[in-house]
Coordinates of C-alpha atoms and ligand atoms in Angstrom, one line a residue:
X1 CA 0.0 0.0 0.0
X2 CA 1.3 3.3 -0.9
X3 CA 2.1 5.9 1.9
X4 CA -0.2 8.4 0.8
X5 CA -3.3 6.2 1.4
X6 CA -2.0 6.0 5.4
X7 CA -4.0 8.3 7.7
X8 CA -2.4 10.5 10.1
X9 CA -5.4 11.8 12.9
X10 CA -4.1 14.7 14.4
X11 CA -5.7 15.6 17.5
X12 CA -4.9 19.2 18.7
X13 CA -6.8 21.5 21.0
X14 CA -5.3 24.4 22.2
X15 CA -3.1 27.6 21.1
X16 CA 0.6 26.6 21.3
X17 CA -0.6 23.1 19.5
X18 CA -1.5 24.7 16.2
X19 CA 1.7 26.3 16.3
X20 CA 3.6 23.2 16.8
X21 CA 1.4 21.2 14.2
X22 CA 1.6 23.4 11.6
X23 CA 5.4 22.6 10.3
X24 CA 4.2 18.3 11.0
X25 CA 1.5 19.0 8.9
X26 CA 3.3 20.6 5.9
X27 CA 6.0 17.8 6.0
X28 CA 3.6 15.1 6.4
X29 CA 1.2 16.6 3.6
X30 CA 3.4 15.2 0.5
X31 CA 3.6 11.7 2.1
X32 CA 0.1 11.4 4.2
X33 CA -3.6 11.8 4.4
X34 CA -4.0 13.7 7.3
X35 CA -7.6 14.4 9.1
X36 CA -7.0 17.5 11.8
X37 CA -9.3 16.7 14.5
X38 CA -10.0 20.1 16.8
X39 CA -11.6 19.6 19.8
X40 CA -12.4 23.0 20.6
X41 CA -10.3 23.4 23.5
X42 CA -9.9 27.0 22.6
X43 CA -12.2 28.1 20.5
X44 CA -12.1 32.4 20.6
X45 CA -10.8 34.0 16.6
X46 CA -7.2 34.9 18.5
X47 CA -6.8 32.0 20.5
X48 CA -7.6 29.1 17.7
X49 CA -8.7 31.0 14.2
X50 CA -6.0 33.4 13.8
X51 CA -3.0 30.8 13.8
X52 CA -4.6 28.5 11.2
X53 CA -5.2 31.7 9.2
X54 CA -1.5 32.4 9.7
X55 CA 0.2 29.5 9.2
X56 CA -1.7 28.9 6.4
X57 CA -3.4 25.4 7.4
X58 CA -7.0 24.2 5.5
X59 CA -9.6 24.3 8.9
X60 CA -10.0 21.2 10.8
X61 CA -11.8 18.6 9.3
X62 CA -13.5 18.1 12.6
X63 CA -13.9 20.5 15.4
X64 CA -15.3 18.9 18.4
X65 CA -16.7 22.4 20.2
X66 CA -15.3 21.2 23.5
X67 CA -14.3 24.1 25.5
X68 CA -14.5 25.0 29.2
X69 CA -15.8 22.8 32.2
X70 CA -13.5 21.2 35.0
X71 CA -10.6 19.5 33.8
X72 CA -12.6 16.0 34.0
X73 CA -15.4 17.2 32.4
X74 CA -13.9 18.7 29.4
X75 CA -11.4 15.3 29.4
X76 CA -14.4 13.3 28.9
X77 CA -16.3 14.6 26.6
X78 CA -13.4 14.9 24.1
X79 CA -12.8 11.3 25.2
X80 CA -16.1 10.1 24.1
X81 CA -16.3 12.6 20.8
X82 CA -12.4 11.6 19.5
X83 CA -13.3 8.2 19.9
X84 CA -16.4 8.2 17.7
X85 CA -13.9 10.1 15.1
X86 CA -11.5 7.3 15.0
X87 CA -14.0 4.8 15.1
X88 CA -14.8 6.3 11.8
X89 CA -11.7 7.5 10.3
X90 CA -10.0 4.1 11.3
X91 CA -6.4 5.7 11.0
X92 CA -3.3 4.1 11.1
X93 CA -1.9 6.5 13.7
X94 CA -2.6 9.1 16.2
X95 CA -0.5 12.2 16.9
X96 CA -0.9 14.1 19.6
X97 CA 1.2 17.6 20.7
X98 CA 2.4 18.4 24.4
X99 CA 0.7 17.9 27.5
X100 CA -2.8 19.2 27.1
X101 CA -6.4 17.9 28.0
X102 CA -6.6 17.5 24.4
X103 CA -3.7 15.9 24.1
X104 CA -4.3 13.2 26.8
X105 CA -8.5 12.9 25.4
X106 CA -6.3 11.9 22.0
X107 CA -3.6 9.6 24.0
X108 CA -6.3 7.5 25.4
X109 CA -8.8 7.4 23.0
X110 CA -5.9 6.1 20.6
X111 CA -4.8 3.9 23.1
X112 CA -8.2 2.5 24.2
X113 CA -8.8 1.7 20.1
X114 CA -5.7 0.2 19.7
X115 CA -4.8 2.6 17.2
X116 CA -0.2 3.1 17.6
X117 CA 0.0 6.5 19.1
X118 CA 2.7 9.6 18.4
X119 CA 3.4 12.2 20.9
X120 CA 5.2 14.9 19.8
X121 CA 7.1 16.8 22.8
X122 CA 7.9 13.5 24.6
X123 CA 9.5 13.3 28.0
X124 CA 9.5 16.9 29.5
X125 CA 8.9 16.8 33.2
X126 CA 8.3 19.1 35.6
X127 CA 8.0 16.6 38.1
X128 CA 5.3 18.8 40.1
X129 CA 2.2 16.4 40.0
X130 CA -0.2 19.5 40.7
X131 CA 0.4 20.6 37.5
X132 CA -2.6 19.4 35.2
X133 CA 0.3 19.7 32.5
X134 CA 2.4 16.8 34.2
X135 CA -0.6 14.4 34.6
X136 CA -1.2 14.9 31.2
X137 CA 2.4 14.3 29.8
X138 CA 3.0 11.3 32.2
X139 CA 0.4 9.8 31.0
X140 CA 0.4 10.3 27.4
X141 CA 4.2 9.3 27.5
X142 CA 2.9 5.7 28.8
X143 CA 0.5 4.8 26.3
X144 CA 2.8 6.3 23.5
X145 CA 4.4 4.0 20.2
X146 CA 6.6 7.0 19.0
X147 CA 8.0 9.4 21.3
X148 CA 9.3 12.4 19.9
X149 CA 11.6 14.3 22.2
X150 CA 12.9 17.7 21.8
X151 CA 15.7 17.4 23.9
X152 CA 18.5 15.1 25.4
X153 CA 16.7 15.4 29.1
X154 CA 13.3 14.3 27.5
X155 CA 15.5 11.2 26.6
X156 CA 16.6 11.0 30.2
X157 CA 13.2 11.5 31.6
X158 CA 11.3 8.6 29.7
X159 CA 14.7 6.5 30.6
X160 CA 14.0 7.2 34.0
X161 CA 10.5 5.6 33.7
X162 CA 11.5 2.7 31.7
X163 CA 10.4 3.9 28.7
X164 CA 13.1 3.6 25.7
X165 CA 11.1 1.9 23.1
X166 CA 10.3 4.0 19.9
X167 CA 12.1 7.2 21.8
X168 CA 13.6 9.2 19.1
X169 CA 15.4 12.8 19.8
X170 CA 14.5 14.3 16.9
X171 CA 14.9 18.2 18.2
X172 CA 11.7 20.7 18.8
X173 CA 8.7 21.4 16.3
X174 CA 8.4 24.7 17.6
X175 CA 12.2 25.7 16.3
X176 CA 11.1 24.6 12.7
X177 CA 7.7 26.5 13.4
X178 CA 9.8 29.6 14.7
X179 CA 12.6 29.4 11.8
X180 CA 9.7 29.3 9.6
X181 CA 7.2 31.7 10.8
X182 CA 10.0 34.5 12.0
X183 CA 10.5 35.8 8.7
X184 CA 6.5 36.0 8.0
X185 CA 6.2 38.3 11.5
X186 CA 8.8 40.7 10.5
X187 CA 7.2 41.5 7.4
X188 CA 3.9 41.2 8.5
X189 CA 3.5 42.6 11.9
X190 CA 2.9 45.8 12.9
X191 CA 2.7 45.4 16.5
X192 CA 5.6 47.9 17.6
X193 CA 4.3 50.8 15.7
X194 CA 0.3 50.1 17.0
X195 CA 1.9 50.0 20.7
X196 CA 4.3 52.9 20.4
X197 CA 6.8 50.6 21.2
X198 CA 10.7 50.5 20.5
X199 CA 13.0 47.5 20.6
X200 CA 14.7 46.8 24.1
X201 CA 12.5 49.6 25.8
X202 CA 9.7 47.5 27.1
X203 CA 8.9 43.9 29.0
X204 CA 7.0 41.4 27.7
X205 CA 4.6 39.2 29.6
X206 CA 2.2 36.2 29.9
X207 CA 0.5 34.5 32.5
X208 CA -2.0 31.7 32.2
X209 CA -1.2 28.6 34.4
X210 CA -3.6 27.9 36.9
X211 CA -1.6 27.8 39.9
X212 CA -0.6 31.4 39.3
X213 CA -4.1 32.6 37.8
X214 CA -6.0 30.9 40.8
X215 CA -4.7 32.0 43.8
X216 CA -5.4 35.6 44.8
X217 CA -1.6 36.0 46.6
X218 CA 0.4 34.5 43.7
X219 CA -1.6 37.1 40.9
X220 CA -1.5 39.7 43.0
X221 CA 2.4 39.1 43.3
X222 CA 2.8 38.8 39.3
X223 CA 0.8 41.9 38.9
X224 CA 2.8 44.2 41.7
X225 CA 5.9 42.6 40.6
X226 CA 5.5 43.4 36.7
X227 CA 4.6 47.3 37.9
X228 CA 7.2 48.2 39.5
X229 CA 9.9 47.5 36.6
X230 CA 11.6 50.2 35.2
X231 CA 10.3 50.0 31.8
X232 CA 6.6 49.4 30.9
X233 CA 5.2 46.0 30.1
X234 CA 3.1 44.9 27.1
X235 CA 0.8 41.9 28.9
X236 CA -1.4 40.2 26.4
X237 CA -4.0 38.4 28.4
X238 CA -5.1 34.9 28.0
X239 CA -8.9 34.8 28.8
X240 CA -8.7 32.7 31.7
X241 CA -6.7 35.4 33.4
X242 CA -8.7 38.3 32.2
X243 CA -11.7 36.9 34.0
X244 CA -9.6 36.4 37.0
X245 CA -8.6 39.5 37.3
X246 CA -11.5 41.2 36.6
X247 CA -13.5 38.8 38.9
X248 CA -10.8 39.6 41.8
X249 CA -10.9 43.3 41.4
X250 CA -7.1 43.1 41.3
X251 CA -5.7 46.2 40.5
X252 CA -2.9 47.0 37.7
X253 CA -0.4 49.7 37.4
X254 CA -0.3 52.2 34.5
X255 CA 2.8 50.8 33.5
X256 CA 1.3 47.1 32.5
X257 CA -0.5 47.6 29.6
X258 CA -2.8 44.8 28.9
X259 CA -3.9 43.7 25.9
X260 CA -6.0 41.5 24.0
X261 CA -4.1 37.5 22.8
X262 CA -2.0 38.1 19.8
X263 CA -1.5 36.0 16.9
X264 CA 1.7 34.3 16.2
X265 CA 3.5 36.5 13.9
X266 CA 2.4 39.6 16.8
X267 CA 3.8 37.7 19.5
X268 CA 6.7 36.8 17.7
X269 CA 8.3 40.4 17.1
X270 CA 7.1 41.6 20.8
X271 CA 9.3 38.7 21.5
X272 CA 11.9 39.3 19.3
X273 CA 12.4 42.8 20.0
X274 CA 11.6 43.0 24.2
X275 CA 14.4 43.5 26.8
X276 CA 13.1 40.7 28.5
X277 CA 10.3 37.8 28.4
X278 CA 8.5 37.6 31.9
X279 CA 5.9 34.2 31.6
X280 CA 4.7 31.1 33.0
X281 CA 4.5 29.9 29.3
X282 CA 6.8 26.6 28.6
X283 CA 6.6 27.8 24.4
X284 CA 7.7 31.4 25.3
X285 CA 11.4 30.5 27.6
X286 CA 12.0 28.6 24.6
X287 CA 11.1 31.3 22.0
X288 CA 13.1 33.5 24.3
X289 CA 16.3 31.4 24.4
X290 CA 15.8 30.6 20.9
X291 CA 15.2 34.9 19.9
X292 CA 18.5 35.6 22.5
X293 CA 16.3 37.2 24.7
X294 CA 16.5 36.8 28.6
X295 CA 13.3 35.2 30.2
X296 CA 12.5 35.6 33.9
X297 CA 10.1 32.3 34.7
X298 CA 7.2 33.2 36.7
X299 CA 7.3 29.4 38.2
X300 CA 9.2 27.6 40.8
X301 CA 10.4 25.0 38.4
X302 CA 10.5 24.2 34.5
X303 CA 10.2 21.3 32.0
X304 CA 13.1 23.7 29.7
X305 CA 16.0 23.3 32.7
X306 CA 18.1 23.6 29.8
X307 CA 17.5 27.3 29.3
X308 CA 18.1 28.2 32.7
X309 CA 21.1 26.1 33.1
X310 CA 22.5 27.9 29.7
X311 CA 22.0 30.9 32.0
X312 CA 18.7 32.3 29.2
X313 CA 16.3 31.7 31.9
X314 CA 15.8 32.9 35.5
X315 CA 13.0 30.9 38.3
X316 CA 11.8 34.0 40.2
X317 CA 8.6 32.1 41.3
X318 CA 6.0 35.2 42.2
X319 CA 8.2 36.4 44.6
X320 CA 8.6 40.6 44.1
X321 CA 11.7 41.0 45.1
X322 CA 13.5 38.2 43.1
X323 CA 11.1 39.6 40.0
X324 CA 12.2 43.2 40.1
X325 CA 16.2 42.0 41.2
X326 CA 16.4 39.6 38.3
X327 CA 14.8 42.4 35.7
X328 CA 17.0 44.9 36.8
X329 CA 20.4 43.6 37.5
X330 CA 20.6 40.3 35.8
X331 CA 22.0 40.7 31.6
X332 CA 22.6 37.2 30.3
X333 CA 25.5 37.2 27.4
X334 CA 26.7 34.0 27.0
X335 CA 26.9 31.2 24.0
X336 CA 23.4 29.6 23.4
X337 CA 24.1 26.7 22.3
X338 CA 21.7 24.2 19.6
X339 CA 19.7 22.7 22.5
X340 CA 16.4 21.9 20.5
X341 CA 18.1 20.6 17.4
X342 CA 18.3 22.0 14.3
X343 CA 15.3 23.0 13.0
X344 CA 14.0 19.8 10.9
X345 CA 12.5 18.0 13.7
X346 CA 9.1 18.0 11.4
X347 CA 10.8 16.2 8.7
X348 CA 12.4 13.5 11.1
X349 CA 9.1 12.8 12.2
X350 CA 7.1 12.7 8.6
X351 CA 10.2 10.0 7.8
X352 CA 9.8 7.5 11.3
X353 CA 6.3 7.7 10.6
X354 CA 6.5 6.9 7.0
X355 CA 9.3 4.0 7.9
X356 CA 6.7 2.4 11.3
X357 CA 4.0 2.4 8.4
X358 CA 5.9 1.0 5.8
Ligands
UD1_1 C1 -4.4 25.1 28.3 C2 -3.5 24.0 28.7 C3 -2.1 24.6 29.0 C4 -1.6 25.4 27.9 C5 -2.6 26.4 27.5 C6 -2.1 27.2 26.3 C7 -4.6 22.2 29.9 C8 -4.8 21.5 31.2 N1 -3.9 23.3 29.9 O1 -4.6 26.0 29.4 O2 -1.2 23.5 29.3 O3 -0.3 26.0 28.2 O4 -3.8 25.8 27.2 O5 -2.8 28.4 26.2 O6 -5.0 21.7 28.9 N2 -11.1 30.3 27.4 C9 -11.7 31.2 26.6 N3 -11.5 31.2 25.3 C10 -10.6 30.4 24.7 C11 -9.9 29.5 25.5 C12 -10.1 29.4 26.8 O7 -12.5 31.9 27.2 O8 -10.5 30.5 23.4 C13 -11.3 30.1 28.8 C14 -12.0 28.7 29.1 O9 -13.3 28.8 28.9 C15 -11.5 28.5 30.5 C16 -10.2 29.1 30.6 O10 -10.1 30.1 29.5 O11 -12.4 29.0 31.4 C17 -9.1 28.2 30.5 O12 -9.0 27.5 29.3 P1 -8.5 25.9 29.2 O13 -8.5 25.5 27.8 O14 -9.2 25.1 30.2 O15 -7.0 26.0 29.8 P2 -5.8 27.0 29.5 O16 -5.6 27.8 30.7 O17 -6.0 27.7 28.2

């Protein structure tokens, strides 16, 4: 049977996923049938829309409409929804991206059919179990055929666990997605200019993980914290923390400017251009290190250790002083070296997948 007549389901769900599926899907397109399977995890135009529209991808071929609810809730009805979809499709693999709900609704619908499963972003750990995130990778990691790790650590990490069957290190999607989409943003974007913005004269940051967005203390720290920097901030606000913050009453200095969610190619010249990345985002330390510019992680800990041990990435927690010390005084200038490959993870993939199907 010829390649092309092999299905690929892709299951994706949320923001940094279309990002990261977009350079699979172009180097899977001349040797697969791929079915894009949505399931509405984030469904506004600028947090799902706007990224297919920019990278150029044809709409899903399914969108599942599955957004909101508690964690369980939204985890079972994608469950129930992505199986009927495969049930269907009958494909001869799964791929899934990260460490989302979606992405663990995918891994075990996959697994429950018996369908092989590929995760893409294999083996990062945070090894902090309240993190929704870390459920969701452990597990997906454990029901996985192909696991396709970014980094040497991933490797490591599903070593740890016993897991070294069908690991490949085949370097990060988001690098080829970045290498690809840089170029774009520069000519496209016009962000700078509608902020009255100039390079290296203002912060950028993003907060959205639910252990900093749902507790009043931790918030409240990010928020006093990013006003008292020296140079203003351009927050673009994930929805889950604009209704926090408006449902807290929490205030924000004049010197946080918060915005709407950008698209990609907006993002990525804020990024490129800011003195420094402030986030709890695990895609933005690696844009950062990957741009040269210094990131201050609004965490305790990260999956990326690499960043912060090349000396790219600070853990300042929430903590005001540590913030406001590490954006003042601390100006990373060393080597960065190639730590997420070399910017053809997508193609690596499209051929193990072409040789397991063969
Ligand atoms: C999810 C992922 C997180 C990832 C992030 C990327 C899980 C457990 N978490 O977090 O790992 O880093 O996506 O952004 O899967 N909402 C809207 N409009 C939208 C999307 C969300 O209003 O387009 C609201 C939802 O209704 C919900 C809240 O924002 O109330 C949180 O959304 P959800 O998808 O549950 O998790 P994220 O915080 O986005």
């Amino acid at each position: 049977m010829g390649e092309k007549t092999r299905t690929i389901a892709t299951i994706v769900g949320a923001r940094p996923q279309f990002i990261k599926a977009a350079p699979v899907s172009r180097a899977l397109a001349g040797t697969f049938h791929e079915v894009m399977i949505h399931t509405g995890q984030h469904y506004d135009y600028g947090m799902s829309e706007v990224f297919f529209e920019e990278m150029e991808m044809r709409p899903p071929d399914f969108n599942l409409g599955i957004g909101g609810g508690s964690h369980a809730e939204q985890t079972g009805k994608m469950l129930i929804e992505i199986e009927e979809v495969l049930d269907s499709l009958k494909p001869d693999y799964v791929l899934v991206y990260g460490d989302t709900n979606s992405t663990l609704a995918g891994a075990l619908a996959a697994a429950k059919a018996q369908i092989p499963l590929a995760h893409v972003e294999a083996g990062l750990r945070s090894y902090n179990r309240t993190m929704p995130e870390e459920i969701n990778r452990v597990l997906t990691d454990h029901v996985s055929t192909l696991l396709f790790c970014p980094t040497d650590r991933a490797v490591q990490n599903l070593l740890k666990e016993g897991i070294t069957n069908g690991v490949h290190r085949v370097g990060d999607v988001m690098y080829d997605a970045l290498l690809h989409n840089l170029a774009l943003a520069r000519k496209h974007s016009h962000i700078l200019r509608s902020l009255g913005v100039k390079k290296g004269e203002y912060a950028l940051a993003t907060v959205h993980r639910a252990a900093n967005t749902d507790d009043h203390a931790r918030l409240t720290s990010i928020l006093e914290a990013l006003g008292s920097l020296s140079k203003p901030v351009i927050f673009p606000v994930h929805p889950r923390t604009r209704k926090i913050i408006g449902e807290m009453g929490l205030a924000v200095s004049q010197n946080v400017k918060l915005i709407e969610p950008l698209g990609a190619f907006d993002v990525l010249v804020l990024q490129e251009n800011a003195d420094c990345i402030l986030t709890d985002s695990g895609g933005m330390q690696k844009e950062a290190y990957l741009l040269g510019v210094r990131c201050i992680t609004l965490r305790e800990e990260t999956e990326w250790v690499e960043t912060v041990e090349a000396g790219w990435n600070r853990l300042a927690g929430v903590d005001k002083n540590a913030i406001r010390a590490a954006f003042e005084n601390w100006h990373p200038s060393g080597e960065r070296p190639a730590l997420y490959g070399d910017g053809q993870a997508a193609g690596e993939i499209c051929e193990i997948l072409a040789r397991q199907l063969r």
